[in-house]
Amino acid sequence: MKQARRLFAFVAAIVMAFAVALPAWAEETTNPGSLTVKNSEDGVTYNFYKVFDLTGQDTSNPADGEYDAVVYTIDSNWASFFSGAGASYISNTNTGDLNPIKINGTTKYINITENNKVEFTNAAMKYAIDNDLGTDTTANGKTGSDVTVNNLELGYYLMVPVDMTDEKNNPLTSGTIASLTSTVPSGDIYVKATKPTVTKTDDAVSADVGQQITYTLTGKVPNTSGTTSFIYKLQDEMSTGLTFNKDVSVAIDGTAVAAESVSSWIDYDTVTNGFVITIPVVNYQNNIGDDIVLTYTATVNDNAVTSNQEKNSAKVIYGRNPNELQESVPVEEEVYSAKIIINKYTDGDSKNGAKLGNAVFALMKIDGNTAKFYKYTAATADAPAAVTWVSVANAPTSGTAVVTDAMATALADAGAAENITVKTTNSDGAASFDGIADGTYYLVEIAAPDGYNRLDTPQVITVEGEDVDTKHEQTENTAYASQTEFDSAVNPTADVNNQTGTELPSTGGIGTTIFYVVGGLLVAGAAVSLVVRRRAAAE
């Protein structure tokens, strides 16, 4: 019995020993540190590197959970940095209020201050990237959200956002895209940079075929501190309704880049109808955050005469590792070229009435105070297709005046001489004027089908694709309209009705002749009857 009690006491002592030791062991092996990335960005990876190990103690208020006494030691991955490129950040003497640090049993001082923290951050970032240091942890951003990483070893951390750049005059950047903070035991890290983006503008929403459109592409010089290599490409690609003129010019912070430099940067062959330009941004680090502005043109060609908008899409391709480049979300600009469709009919409504062929039309617009007429020139080997507007002598001068026979003849003669382009309706009563921009136009009938009267006043018709969708306050709000709305706005149909008359009375009709004929026949009949009776009496 006595032995049983002794065994029970021994077992209880062992259990109590484990019970006391377990919390201490757990406390020693659990990593209590945490870091929070403030206002992160979706799709961005944030890498953390522990530069110094840290031990801390809360001596003033243990309940607040914050250390007010800390001791730093160099992390083993960073020993060669502080004995090499970062040697100046360890001082043998305390030149100010510096943190002491034990190195090989000797007290030295961490020389990282408000005055040199940017230089230290960039040097540390370069060391981490060049030596491909393994990260102690990573965080994946979520736009506008704070992201916290837990269970970190206590330490002084460098946070490097992967392939991000900063903007000039951002008070958070201070010349570096990386950040530093300590886990004491928690800490906040503020994002100082954003992903590269590009903006794009053009100078037209709609255009005549042959019209030249000017495009402007704007990016910013990225901060490439911490690396000697950074790839920054701008890529632009156009749809088939645009003919790229290969005339790219570049300006950085308002200063034009020499044409020979641009020529060496640009590649016209990678993209079928566009370009890729690789800008050596590492050579422009004195211009961090300044605008990179590309200007170039494209000509609207005859492929643009469709119901779809012609798009010009651009993006920035960037990164430190050429095998793992990032891409921005593409930005687009649209332009369209419209057409006016003629529906020539008679007898009934425009949909069900009989269709009339052989009606001849010219298209007019008022340019300032001058009437001008549509001329379409087809593409040749030497020149693209083009719509131009020309004056015609003795032609109509407004959209409301009567079109006289002499005016119609002047337009017909101009069409025959190919000075303007006139259109003749087919057997379905259809014809169209293609490749025109938004605007107000006038259809002038210069010849009616046989048996029909020519219209003596122009018929107004409007192309207004730009304003087809009033729900969105944007310049190019056609992009938000339905296809049906867009089609009807940029390809309007002009319903043109021709009338024919009934035959009028004429002076050459049969008149009283019939009465003379009938009277003559009666007289002849009476004479014959008289002769027959006399012969009968004589016999």
PDB file of N, CA and C in Angstrom, residues 439-499:
ATOM      1  N   GLY A 439     -22.817  63.823 -87.500  1.00  0.00           N
ATOM      2  CA  GLY A 439     -23.143  65.137 -88.046  1.00  0.00           C
ATOM      3  C   GLY A 439     -24.532  65.174 -88.645  1.00  0.00           C
ATOM      4  N   THR A 440     -24.907  66.347 -89.138  1.00  0.00           N
ATOM      5  CA  THR A 440     -26.182  66.553 -89.819  1.00  0.00           C
ATOM      6  C   THR A 440     -25.943  66.598 -91.321  1.00  0.00           C
ATOM      7  N   TYR A 441     -26.705  65.817 -92.057  1.00  0.00           N
ATOM      8  CA  TYR A 441     -26.516  65.678 -93.500  1.00  0.00           C
ATOM      9  C   TYR A 441     -27.852  65.899 -94.223  1.00  0.00           C
ATOM     10  N   TYR A 442     -27.742  66.126 -95.548  1.00  0.00           N
ATOM     11  CA  TYR A 442     -28.926  66.355 -96.368  1.00  0.00           C
ATOM     12  C   TYR A 442     -28.828  65.493 -97.625  1.00  0.00           C
ATOM     13  N   LEU A 443     -29.878  64.667 -97.837  1.00  0.00           N
ATOM     14  CA  LEU A 443     -29.974  63.893 -99.068  1.00  0.00           C
ATOM     15  C   LEU A 443     -30.639  64.743-100.134  1.00  0.00           C
ATOM     16  N   VAL A 444     -29.974  64.887-101.276  1.00  0.00           N
ATOM     17  CA  VAL A 444     -30.510  65.689-102.387  1.00  0.00           C
ATOM     18  C   VAL A 444     -30.817  64.738-103.539  1.00  0.00           C
ATOM     19  N   GLU A 445     -32.094  64.623-103.882  1.00  0.00           N
ATOM     20  CA  GLU A 445     -32.466  63.767-105.004  1.00  0.00           C
ATOM     21  C   GLU A 445     -32.235  64.544-106.296  1.00  0.00           C
ATOM     22  N   ILE A 446     -31.408  63.987-107.158  1.00  0.00           N
ATOM     23  CA  ILE A 446     -31.097  64.710-108.397  1.00  0.00           C
ATOM     24  C   ILE A 446     -31.759  64.059-109.602  1.00  0.00           C
ATOM     25  N   ALA A 447     -32.325  62.858-109.415  1.00  0.00           N
ATOM     26  CA  ALA A 447     -33.102  62.229-110.497  1.00  0.00           C
ATOM     27  C   ALA A 447     -34.051  61.229-109.866  1.00  0.00           C
ATOM     28  N   ALA A 448     -35.324  61.281-110.273  1.00  0.00           N
ATOM     29  CA  ALA A 448     -36.330  60.354-109.769  1.00  0.00           C
ATOM     30  C   ALA A 448     -36.510  59.203-110.751  1.00  0.00           C
ATOM     31  N   PRO A 449     -37.064  58.076-110.304  1.00  0.00           N
ATOM     32  CA  PRO A 449     -37.367  56.986-111.231  1.00  0.00           C
ATOM     33  C   PRO A 449     -38.380  57.443-112.276  1.00  0.00           C
ATOM     34  N   ASP A 450     -38.371  56.810-113.423  1.00  0.00           N
ATOM     35  CA  ASP A 450     -39.326  57.152-114.478  1.00  0.00           C
ATOM     36  C   ASP A 450     -40.757  57.041-113.943  1.00  0.00           C
ATOM     37  N   GLY A 451     -41.556  58.054-114.237  1.00  0.00           N
ATOM     38  CA  GLY A 451     -42.943  58.061-113.817  1.00  0.00           C
ATOM     39  C   GLY A 451     -43.161  58.650-112.441  1.00  0.00           C
ATOM     40  N   TYR A 452     -42.050  59.146-111.772  1.00  0.00           N
ATOM     41  CA  TYR A 452     -42.175  59.705-110.428  1.00  0.00           C
ATOM     42  C   TYR A 452     -41.592  61.102-110.397  1.00  0.00           C
ATOM     43  N   ASN A 453     -42.049  61.867-109.429  1.00  0.00           N
ATOM     44  CA  ASN A 453     -41.613  63.243-109.288  1.00  0.00           C
ATOM     45  C   ASN A 453     -40.373  63.335-108.411  1.00  0.00           C
ATOM     46  N   ARG A 454     -39.407  64.100-108.816  1.00  0.00           N
ATOM     47  CA  ARG A 454     -38.204  64.333-108.017  1.00  0.00           C
ATOM     48  C   ARG A 454     -38.547  65.196-106.814  1.00  0.00           C
ATOM     49  N   LEU A 455     -37.950  64.869-105.657  1.00  0.00           N
ATOM     50  CA  LEU A 455     -38.151  65.702-104.473  1.00  0.00           C
ATOM     51  C   LEU A 455     -37.494  67.051-104.707  1.00  0.00           C
ATOM     52  N   ASP A 456     -38.211  68.113-104.362  1.00  0.00           N
ATOM     53  CA  ASP A 456     -37.647  69.430-104.659  1.00  0.00           C
ATOM     54  C   ASP A 456     -36.984  70.090-103.453  1.00  0.00           C
ATOM     55  N   THR A 457     -36.925  69.397-102.311  1.00  0.00           N
ATOM     56  CA  THR A 457     -36.176  69.918-101.150  1.00  0.00           C
ATOM     57  C   THR A 457     -35.318  68.794-100.583  1.00  0.00           C
ATOM     58  N   PRO A 458     -34.157  69.122-100.017  1.00  0.00           N
ATOM     59  CA  PRO A 458     -33.308  68.089 -99.413  1.00  0.00           C
ATOM     60  C   PRO A 458     -34.002  67.454 -98.212  1.00  0.00           C
ATOM     61  N   GLN A 459     -33.624  66.217 -97.914  1.00  0.00           N
ATOM     62  CA  GLN A 459     -34.150  65.522 -96.739  1.00  0.00           C
ATOM     63  C   GLN A 459     -33.050  65.425 -95.702  1.00  0.00           C
ATOM     64  N   VAL A 460     -33.289  65.953 -94.486  1.00  0.00           N
ATOM     65  CA  VAL A 460     -32.272  65.987 -93.430  1.00  0.00           C
ATOM     66  C   VAL A 460     -32.198  64.641 -92.730  1.00  0.00           C
ATOM     67  N   ILE A 461     -30.979  64.240 -92.363  1.00  0.00           N
ATOM     68  CA  ILE A 461     -30.776  63.021 -91.585  1.00  0.00           C
ATOM     69  C   ILE A 461     -29.533  63.220 -90.720  1.00  0.00           C
ATOM     70  N   THR A 462     -29.585  62.690 -89.499  1.00  0.00           N
ATOM     71  CA  THR A 462     -28.529  62.947 -88.522  1.00  0.00           C
ATOM     72  C   THR A 462     -27.867  61.656 -88.079  1.00  0.00           C
ATOM     73  N   VAL A 463     -26.538  61.671 -87.999  1.00  0.00           N
ATOM     74  CA  VAL A 463     -25.754  60.586 -87.411  1.00  0.00           C
ATOM     75  C   VAL A 463     -25.294  61.080 -86.045  1.00  0.00           C
ATOM     76  N   GLU A 464     -25.657  60.378 -84.977  1.00  0.00           N
ATOM     77  CA  GLU A 464     -25.343  60.878 -83.638  1.00  0.00           C
ATOM     78  C   GLU A 464     -25.019  59.738 -82.679  1.00  0.00           C
ATOM     79  N   GLY A 465     -24.063  58.934 -83.041  1.00  0.00           N
ATOM     80  CA  GLY A 465     -23.660  57.823 -82.190  1.00  0.00           C
ATOM     81  C   GLY A 465     -23.083  58.258 -80.865  1.00  0.00           C
ATOM     82  N   GLU A 466     -22.436  59.408 -80.831  1.00  0.00           N
ATOM     83  CA  GLU A 466     -21.779  59.852 -79.598  1.00  0.00           C
ATOM     84  C   GLU A 466     -22.778  60.087 -78.481  1.00  0.00           C
ATOM     85  N   ASP A 467     -23.997  60.447 -78.816  1.00  0.00           N
ATOM     86  CA  ASP A 467     -24.992  60.757 -77.801  1.00  0.00           C
ATOM     87  C   ASP A 467     -26.063  59.683 -77.679  1.00  0.00           C
ATOM     88  N   VAL A 468     -25.767  58.507 -78.181  1.00  0.00           N
ATOM     89  CA  VAL A 468     -26.795  57.478 -78.206  1.00  0.00           C
ATOM     90  C   VAL A 468     -27.142  56.985 -76.803  1.00  0.00           C
ATOM     91  N   ASP A 469     -26.211  57.074 -75.872  1.00  0.00           N
ATOM     92  CA  ASP A 469     -26.465  56.589 -74.528  1.00  0.00           C
ATOM     93  C   ASP A 469     -26.299  57.743 -73.548  1.00  0.00           C
ATOM     94  N   THR A 470     -27.397  58.286 -73.112  1.00  0.00           N
ATOM     95  CA  THR A 470     -27.339  59.461 -72.227  1.00  0.00           C
ATOM     96  C   THR A 470     -27.270  59.067 -70.753  1.00  0.00           C
ATOM     97  N   LYS A 471     -27.255  57.771 -70.467  1.00  0.00           N
ATOM     98  CA  LYS A 471     -27.236  57.330 -69.072  1.00  0.00           C
ATOM     99  C   LYS A 471     -25.851  57.465 -68.463  1.00  0.00           C
ATOM    100  N   HIS A 472     -24.832  57.561 -69.284  1.00  0.00           N
ATOM    101  CA  HIS A 472     -23.463  57.630 -68.773  1.00  0.00           C
ATOM    102  C   HIS A 472     -22.814  58.932 -69.230  1.00  0.00           C
ATOM    103  N   GLU A 473     -22.264  59.660 -68.287  1.00  0.00           N
ATOM    104  CA  GLU A 473     -21.654  60.948 -68.621  1.00  0.00           C
ATOM    105  C   GLU A 473     -20.208  60.730 -69.041  1.00  0.00           C
ATOM    106  N   GLN A 474     -20.035  60.194 -70.218  1.00  0.00           N
ATOM    107  CA  GLN A 474     -18.714  59.968 -70.764  1.00  0.00           C
ATOM    108  C   GLN A 474     -18.680  60.437 -72.205  1.00  0.00           C
ATOM    109  N   THR A 475     -17.512  60.847 -72.626  1.00  0.00           N
ATOM    110  CA  THR A 475     -17.383  61.326 -74.002  1.00  0.00           C
ATOM    111  C   THR A 475     -17.733  60.234 -74.995  1.00  0.00           C
ATOM    112  N   GLU A 476     -17.226  59.033 -74.752  1.00  0.00           N
ATOM    113  CA  GLU A 476     -17.455  57.941 -75.688  1.00  0.00           C
ATOM    114  C   GLU A 476     -18.481  56.976 -75.116  1.00  0.00           C
ATOM    115  N   ASN A 477     -19.654  57.527 -74.804  1.00  0.00           N
ATOM    116  CA  ASN A 477     -20.654  56.709 -74.140  1.00  0.00           C
ATOM    117  C   ASN A 477     -21.326  55.706 -75.062  1.00  0.00           C
ATOM    118  N   THR A 478     -20.993  55.710 -76.347  1.00  0.00           N
ATOM    119  CA  THR A 478     -21.533  54.691 -77.252  1.00  0.00           C
ATOM    120  C   THR A 478     -21.137  53.299 -76.804  1.00  0.00           C
ATOM    121  N   ALA A 479     -20.038  53.182 -76.090  1.00  0.00           N
ATOM    122  CA  ALA A 479     -19.578  51.872 -75.654  1.00  0.00           C
ATOM    123  C   ALA A 479     -20.560  51.211 -74.699  1.00  0.00           C
ATOM    124  N   TYR A 480     -21.429  52.007 -74.063  1.00  0.00           N
ATOM    125  CA  TYR A 480     -22.376  51.456 -73.107  1.00  0.00           C
ATOM    126  C   TYR A 480     -23.733  51.155 -73.732  1.00  0.00           C
ATOM    127  N   ALA A 481     -23.975  51.643 -74.938  1.00  0.00           N
ATOM    128  CA  ALA A 481     -25.267  51.422 -75.578  1.00  0.00           C
ATOM    129  C   ALA A 481     -25.384  49.987 -76.061  1.00  0.00           C
ATOM    130  N   SER A 482     -26.621  49.521 -76.228  1.00  0.00           N
ATOM    131  CA  SER A 482     -26.813  48.200 -76.810  1.00  0.00           C
ATOM    132  C   SER A 482     -26.427  48.257 -78.285  1.00  0.00           C
ATOM    133  N   GLN A 483     -26.195  47.083 -78.868  1.00  0.00           N
ATOM    134  CA  GLN A 483     -25.808  47.053 -80.279  1.00  0.00           C
ATOM    135  C   GLN A 483     -26.911  47.628 -81.159  1.00  0.00           C
ATOM    136  N   THR A 484     -28.172  47.346 -80.806  1.00  0.00           N
ATOM    137  CA  THR A 484     -29.291  47.869 -81.594  1.00  0.00           C
ATOM    138  C   THR A 484     -29.331  49.386 -81.540  1.00  0.00           C
ATOM    139  N   GLU A 485     -29.167  49.943 -80.329  1.00  0.00           N
ATOM    140  CA  GLU A 485     -29.152  51.403 -80.189  1.00  0.00           C
ATOM    141  C   GLU A 485     -28.006  52.009 -80.981  1.00  0.00           C
ATOM    142  N   PHE A 486     -26.846  51.362 -80.867  1.00  0.00           N
ATOM    143  CA  PHE A 486     -25.672  51.892 -81.545  1.00  0.00           C
ATOM    144  C   PHE A 486     -25.854  51.845 -83.059  1.00  0.00           C
ATOM    145  N   ASP A 487     -26.331  50.707 -83.561  1.00  0.00           N
ATOM    146  CA  ASP A 487     -26.507  50.559 -85.002  1.00  0.00           C
ATOM    147  C   ASP A 487     -27.451  51.607 -85.567  1.00  0.00           C
ATOM    148  N   SER A 488     -28.570  51.807 -84.897  1.00  0.00           N
ATOM    149  CA  SER A 488     -29.563  52.746 -85.427  1.00  0.00           C
ATOM    150  C   SER A 488     -29.069  54.180 -85.343  1.00  0.00           C
ATOM    151  N   ALA A 489     -28.169  54.452 -84.404  1.00  0.00           N
ATOM    152  CA  ALA A 489     -27.661  55.812 -84.257  1.00  0.00           C
ATOM    153  C   ALA A 489     -26.577  56.134 -85.267  1.00  0.00           C
ATOM    154  N   VAL A 490     -25.706  55.158 -85.543  1.00  0.00           N
ATOM    155  CA  VAL A 490     -24.579  55.455 -86.432  1.00  0.00           C
ATOM    156  C   VAL A 490     -24.826  54.992 -87.864  1.00  0.00           C
ATOM    157  N   ASN A 491     -25.857  54.204 -88.074  1.00  0.00           N
ATOM    158  CA  ASN A 491     -26.209  53.785 -89.432  1.00  0.00           C
ATOM    159  C   ASN A 491     -27.692  54.093 -89.672  1.00  0.00           C
ATOM    160  N   PRO A 492     -28.071  55.362 -89.613  1.00  0.00           N
ATOM    161  CA  PRO A 492     -29.499  55.695 -89.721  1.00  0.00           C
ATOM    162  C   PRO A 492     -30.033  55.433 -91.128  1.00  0.00           C
ATOM    163  N   THR A 493     -31.335  55.123 -91.190  1.00  0.00           N
ATOM    164  CA  THR A 493     -32.002  54.891 -92.471  1.00  0.00           C
ATOM    165  C   THR A 493     -32.860  56.098 -92.824  1.00  0.00           C
ATOM    166  N   ALA A 494     -32.677  56.595 -94.021  1.00  0.00           N
ATOM    167  CA  ALA A 494     -33.484  57.711 -94.516  1.00  0.00           C
ATOM    168  C   ALA A 494     -34.606  57.135 -95.379  1.00  0.00           C
ATOM    169  N   ASP A 495     -35.829  57.261 -94.907  1.00  0.00           N
ATOM    170  CA  ASP A 495     -36.989  56.805 -95.673  1.00  0.00           C
ATOM    171  C   ASP A 495     -37.416  57.914 -96.628  1.00  0.00           C
ATOM    172  N   VAL A 496     -37.244  57.672 -97.922  1.00  0.00           N
ATOM    173  CA  VAL A 496     -37.513  58.683 -98.942  1.00  0.00           C
ATOM    174  C   VAL A 496     -38.695  58.234 -99.790  1.00  0.00           C
ATOM    175  N   ASN A 497     -39.760  59.012 -99.769  1.00  0.00           N
ATOM    176  CA  ASN A 497     -40.986  58.655-100.475  1.00  0.00           C
ATOM    177  C   ASN A 497     -41.083  59.445-101.780  1.00  0.00           C
ATOM    178  N   ASN A 498     -41.367  58.739-102.899  1.00  0.00           N
ATOM    179  CA  ASN A 498     -41.643  59.395-104.176  1.00  0.00           C
ATOM    180  C   ASN A 498     -43.110  59.180-104.538  1.00  0.00           C
ATOM    181  N   GLN A 499     -43.704  60.193-105.132  1.00  0.00           N
ATOM    182  CA  GLN A 499     -45.111  60.122-105.522  1.00  0.00           C
ATOM    183  C   GLN A 499     -45.237  60.201-107.047  1.00  0.00           C
TER     184      GLN A 499
END
